[in-house]
Tab-separated table of N, CA and C in Angstrom:
chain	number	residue	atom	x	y	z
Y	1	UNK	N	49.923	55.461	-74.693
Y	1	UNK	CA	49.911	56.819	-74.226
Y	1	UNK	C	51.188	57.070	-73.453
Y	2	UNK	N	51.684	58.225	-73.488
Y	2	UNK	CA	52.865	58.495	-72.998
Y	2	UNK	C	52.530	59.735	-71.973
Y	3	UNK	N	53.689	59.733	-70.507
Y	3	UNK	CA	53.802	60.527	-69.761
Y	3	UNK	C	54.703	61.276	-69.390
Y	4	UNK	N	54.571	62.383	-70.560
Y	4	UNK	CA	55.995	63.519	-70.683
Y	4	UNK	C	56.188	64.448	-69.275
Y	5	UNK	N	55.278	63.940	-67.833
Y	5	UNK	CA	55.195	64.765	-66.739
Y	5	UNK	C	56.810	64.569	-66.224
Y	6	UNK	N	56.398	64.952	-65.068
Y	6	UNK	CA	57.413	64.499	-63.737
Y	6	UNK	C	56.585	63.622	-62.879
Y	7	UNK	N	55.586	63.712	-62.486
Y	7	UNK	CA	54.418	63.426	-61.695
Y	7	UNK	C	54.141	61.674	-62.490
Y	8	UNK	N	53.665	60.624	-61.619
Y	8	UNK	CA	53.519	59.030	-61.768
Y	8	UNK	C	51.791	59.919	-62.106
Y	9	UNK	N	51.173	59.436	-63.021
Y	9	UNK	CA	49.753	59.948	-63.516
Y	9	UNK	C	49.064	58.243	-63.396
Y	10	UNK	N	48.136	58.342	-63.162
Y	10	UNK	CA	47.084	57.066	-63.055
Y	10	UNK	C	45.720	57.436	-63.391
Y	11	UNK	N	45.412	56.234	-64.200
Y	11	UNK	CA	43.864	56.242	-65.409
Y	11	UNK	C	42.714	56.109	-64.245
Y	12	UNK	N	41.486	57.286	-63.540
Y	12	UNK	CA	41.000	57.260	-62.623
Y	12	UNK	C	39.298	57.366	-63.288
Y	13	UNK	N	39.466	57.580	-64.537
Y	13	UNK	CA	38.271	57.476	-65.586
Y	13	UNK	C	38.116	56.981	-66.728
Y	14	UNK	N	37.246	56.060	-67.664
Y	14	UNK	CA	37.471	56.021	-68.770
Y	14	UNK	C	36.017	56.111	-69.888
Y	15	UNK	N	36.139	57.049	-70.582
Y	15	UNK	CA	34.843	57.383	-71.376
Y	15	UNK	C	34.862	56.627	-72.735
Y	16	UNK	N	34.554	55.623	-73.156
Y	16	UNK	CA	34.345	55.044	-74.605
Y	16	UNK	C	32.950	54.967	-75.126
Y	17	UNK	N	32.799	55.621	-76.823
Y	17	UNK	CA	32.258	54.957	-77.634
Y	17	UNK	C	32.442	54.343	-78.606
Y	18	UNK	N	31.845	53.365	-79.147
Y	18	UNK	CA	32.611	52.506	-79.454
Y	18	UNK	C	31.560	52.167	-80.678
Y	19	UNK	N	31.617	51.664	-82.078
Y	19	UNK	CA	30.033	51.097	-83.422
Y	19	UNK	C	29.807	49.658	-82.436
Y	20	UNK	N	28.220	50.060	-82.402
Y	20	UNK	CA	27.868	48.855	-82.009
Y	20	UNK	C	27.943	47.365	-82.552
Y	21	UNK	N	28.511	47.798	-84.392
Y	21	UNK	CA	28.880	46.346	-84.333
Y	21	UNK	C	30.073	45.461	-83.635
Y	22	UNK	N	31.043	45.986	-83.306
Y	22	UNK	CA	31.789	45.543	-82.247
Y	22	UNK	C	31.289	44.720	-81.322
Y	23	UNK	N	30.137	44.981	-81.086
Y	23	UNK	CA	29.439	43.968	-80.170
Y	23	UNK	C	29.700	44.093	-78.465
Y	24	UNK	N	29.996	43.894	-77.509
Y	24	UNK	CA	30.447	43.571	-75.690
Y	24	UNK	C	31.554	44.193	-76.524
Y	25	UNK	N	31.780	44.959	-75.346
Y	25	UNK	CA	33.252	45.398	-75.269
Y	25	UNK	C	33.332	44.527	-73.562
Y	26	UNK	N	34.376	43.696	-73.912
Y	26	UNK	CA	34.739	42.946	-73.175
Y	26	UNK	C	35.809	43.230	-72.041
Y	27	UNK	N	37.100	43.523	-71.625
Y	27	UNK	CA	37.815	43.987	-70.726
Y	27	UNK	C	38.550	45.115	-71.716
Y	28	UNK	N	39.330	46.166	-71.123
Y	28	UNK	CA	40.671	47.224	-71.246
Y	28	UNK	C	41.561	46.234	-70.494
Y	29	UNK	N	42.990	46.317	-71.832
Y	29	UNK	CA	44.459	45.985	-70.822
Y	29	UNK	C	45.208	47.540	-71.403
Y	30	UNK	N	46.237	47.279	-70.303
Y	30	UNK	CA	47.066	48.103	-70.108
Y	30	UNK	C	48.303	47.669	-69.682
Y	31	UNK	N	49.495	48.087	-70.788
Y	31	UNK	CA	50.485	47.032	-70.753
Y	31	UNK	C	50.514	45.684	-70.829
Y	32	UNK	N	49.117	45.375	-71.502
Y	32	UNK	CA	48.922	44.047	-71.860
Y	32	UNK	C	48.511	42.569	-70.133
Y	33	UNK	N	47.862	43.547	-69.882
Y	33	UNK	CA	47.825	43.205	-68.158
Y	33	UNK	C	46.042	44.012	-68.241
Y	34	UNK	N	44.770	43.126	-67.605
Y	34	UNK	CA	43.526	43.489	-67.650
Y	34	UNK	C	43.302	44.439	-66.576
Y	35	UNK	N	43.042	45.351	-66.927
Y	35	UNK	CA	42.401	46.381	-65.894
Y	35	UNK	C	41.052	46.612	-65.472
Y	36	UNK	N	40.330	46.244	-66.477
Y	36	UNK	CA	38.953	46.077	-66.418
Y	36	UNK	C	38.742	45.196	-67.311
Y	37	UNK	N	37.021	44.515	-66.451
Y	37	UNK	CA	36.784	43.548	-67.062
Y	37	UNK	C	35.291	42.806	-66.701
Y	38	UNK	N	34.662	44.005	-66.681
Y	38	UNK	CA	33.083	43.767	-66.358
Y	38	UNK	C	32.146	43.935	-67.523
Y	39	UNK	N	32.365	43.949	-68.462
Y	39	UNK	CA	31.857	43.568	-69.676
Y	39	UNK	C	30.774	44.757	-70.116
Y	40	UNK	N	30.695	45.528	-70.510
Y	40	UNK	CA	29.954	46.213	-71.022
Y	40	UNK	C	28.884	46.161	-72.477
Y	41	UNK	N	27.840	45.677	-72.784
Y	41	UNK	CA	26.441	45.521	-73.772
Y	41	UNK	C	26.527	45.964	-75.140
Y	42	UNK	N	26.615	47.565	-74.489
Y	42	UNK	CA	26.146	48.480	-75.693
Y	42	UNK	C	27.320	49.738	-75.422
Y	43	UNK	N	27.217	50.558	-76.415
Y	43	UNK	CA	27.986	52.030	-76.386
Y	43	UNK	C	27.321	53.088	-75.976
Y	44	UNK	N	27.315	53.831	-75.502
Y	44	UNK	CA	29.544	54.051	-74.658
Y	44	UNK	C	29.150	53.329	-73.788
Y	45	UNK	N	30.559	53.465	-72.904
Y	45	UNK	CA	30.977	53.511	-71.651
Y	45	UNK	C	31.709	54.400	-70.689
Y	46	UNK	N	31.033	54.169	-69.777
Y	46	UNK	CA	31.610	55.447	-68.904
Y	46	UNK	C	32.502	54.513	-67.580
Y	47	UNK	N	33.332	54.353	-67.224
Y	47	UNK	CA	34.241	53.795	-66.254
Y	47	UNK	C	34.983	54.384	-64.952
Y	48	UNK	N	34.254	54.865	-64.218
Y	48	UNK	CA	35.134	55.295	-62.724
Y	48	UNK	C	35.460	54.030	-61.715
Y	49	UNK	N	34.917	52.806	-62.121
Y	49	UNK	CA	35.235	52.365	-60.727
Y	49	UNK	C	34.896	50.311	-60.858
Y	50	UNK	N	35.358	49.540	-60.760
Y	50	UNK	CA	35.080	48.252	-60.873
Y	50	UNK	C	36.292	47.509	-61.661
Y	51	UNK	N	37.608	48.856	-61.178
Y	51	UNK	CA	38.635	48.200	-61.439
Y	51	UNK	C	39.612	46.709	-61.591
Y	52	UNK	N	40.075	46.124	-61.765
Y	52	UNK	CA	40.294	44.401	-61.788
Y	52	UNK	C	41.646	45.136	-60.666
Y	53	UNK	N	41.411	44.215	-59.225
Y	53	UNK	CA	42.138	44.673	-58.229
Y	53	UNK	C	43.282	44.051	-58.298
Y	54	UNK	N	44.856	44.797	-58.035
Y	54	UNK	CA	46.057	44.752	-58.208
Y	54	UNK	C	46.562	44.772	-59.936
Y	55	UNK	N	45.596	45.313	-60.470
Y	55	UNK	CA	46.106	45.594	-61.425
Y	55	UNK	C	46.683	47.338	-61.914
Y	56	UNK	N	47.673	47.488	-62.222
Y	56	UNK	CA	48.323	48.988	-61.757
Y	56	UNK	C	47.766	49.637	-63.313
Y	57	UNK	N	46.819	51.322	-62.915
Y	57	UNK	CA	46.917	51.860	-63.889
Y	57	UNK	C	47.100	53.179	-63.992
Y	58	UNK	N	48.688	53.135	-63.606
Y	58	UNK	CA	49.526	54.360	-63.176
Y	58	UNK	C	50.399	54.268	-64.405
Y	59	UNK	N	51.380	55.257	-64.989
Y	59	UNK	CA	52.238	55.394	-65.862
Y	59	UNK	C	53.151	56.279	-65.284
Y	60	UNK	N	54.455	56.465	-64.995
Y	60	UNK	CA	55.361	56.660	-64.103
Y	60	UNK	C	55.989	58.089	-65.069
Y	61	UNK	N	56.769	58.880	-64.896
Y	61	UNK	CA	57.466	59.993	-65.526
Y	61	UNK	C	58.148	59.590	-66.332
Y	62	UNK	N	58.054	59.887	-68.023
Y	62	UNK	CA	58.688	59.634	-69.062
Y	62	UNK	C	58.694	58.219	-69.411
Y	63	UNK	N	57.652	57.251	-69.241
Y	63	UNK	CA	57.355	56.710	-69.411
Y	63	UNK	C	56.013	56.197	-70.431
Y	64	UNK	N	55.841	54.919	-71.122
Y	64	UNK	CA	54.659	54.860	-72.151
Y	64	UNK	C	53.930	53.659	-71.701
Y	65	UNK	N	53.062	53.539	-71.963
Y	65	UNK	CA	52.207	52.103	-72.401
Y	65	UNK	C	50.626	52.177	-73.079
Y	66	UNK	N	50.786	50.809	-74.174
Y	66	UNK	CA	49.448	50.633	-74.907
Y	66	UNK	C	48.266	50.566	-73.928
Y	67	UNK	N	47.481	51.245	-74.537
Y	67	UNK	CA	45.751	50.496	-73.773
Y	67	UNK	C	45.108	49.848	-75.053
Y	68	UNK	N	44.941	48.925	-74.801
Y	68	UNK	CA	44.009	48.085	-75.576
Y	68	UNK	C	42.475	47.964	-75.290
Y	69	UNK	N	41.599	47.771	-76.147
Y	69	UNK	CA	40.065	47.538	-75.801
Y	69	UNK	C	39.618	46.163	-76.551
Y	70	UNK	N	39.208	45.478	-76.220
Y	70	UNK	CA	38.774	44.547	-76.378
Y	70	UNK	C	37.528	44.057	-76.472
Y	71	UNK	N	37.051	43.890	-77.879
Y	71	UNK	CA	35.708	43.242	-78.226
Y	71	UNK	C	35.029	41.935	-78.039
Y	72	UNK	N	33.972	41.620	-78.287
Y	72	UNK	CA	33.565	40.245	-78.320
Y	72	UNK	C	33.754	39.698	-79.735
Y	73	UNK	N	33.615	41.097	-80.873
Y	73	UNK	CA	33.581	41.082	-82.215
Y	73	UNK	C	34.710	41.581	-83.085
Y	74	UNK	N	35.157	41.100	-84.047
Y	74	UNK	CA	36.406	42.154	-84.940
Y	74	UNK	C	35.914	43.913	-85.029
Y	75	UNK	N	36.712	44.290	-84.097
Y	75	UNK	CA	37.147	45.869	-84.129
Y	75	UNK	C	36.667	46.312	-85.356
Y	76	UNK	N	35.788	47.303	-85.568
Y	76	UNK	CA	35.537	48.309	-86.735
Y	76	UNK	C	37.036	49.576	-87.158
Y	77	UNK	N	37.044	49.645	-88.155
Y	77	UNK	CA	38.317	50.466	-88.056
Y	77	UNK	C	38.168	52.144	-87.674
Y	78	UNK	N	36.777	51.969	-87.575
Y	78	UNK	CA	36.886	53.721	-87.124
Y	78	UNK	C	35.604	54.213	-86.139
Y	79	UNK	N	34.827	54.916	-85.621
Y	79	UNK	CA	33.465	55.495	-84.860
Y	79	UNK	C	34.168	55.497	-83.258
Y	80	UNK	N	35.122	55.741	-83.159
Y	80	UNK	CA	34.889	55.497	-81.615
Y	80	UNK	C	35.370	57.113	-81.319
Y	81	UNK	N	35.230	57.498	-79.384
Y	81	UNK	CA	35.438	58.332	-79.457
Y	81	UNK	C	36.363	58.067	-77.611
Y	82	UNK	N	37.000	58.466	-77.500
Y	82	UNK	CA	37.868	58.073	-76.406
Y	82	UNK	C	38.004	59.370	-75.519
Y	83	UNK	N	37.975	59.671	-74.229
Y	83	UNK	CA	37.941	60.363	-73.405
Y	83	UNK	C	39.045	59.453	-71.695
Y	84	UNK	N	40.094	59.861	-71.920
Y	84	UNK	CA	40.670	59.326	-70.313
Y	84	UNK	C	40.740	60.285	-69.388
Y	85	UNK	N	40.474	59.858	-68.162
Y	85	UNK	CA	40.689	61.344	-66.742
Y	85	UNK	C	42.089	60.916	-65.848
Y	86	UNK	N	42.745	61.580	-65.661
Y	86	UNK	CA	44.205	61.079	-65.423
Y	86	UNK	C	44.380	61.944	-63.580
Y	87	UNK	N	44.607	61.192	-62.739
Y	87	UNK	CA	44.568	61.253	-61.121
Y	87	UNK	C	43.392	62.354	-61.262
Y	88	UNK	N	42.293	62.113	-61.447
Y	88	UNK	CA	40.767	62.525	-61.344
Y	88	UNK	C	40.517	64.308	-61.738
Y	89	UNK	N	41.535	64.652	-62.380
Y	89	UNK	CA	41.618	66.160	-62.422
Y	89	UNK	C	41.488	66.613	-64.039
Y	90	UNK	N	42.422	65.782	-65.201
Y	90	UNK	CA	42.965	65.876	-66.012
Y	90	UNK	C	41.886	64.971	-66.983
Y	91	UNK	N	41.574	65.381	-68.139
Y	91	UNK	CA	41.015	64.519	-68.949
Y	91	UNK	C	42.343	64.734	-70.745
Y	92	UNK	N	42.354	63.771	-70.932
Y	92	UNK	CA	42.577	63.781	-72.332
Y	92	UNK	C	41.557	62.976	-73.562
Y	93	UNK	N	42.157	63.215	-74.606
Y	93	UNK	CA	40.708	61.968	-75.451
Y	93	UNK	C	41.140	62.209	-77.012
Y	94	UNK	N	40.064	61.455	-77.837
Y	94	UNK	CA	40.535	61.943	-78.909
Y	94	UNK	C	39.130	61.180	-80.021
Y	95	UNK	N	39.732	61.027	-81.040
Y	95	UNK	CA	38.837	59.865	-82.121
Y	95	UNK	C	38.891	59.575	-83.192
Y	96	UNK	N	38.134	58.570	-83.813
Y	96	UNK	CA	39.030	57.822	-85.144
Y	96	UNK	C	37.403	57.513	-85.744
């Protein structure tokens, strides 16, 4: 995801669904660095808070980075539905 602002934006929510064959959705990295990582069962997920501490999930002005999600199981190639809230005001999202 990229941040065409002026403004440093930081991930303060995260909404996933995800095919349950995927199985645990296991941690989110960001920039390849774990941000979360409390393991979640079943689909969705809803994420405000149980962040993995000192891990930064800010994206700075004109700046990019991957988020990754991470299964217990090989990734399905499509059903999910993605929702992010960006410094607690802003939501973006999308789906595949």
């Amino acid at each position: 995801m990229g941040n065409q602002g002026s403004a440093t934006i930081t991930i303060t929510a995260i909404h996933l669904d995800w095919p349950s064959s995927n199985d645990d959705l296991e941690k989110i990295e960001l920039r390849d660095t774990t941000i979360w990582d409390n393991v979640d069962h079943s689909p969705p997920t809803d994420i405000s808070s149980g962040w993995r501490s000192g891990a930064s999930r800010s994206i700075g002005p004109g700046e990019s980075a991957r988020i990754d999600f991470r299964f217990n199981r090989d990734a399905s190639g499509g059903g999910y539905s993605l929702s992010l809230t960006l410094n607690g005001v802003c939501s973006v999202g999308g789906g595949q």
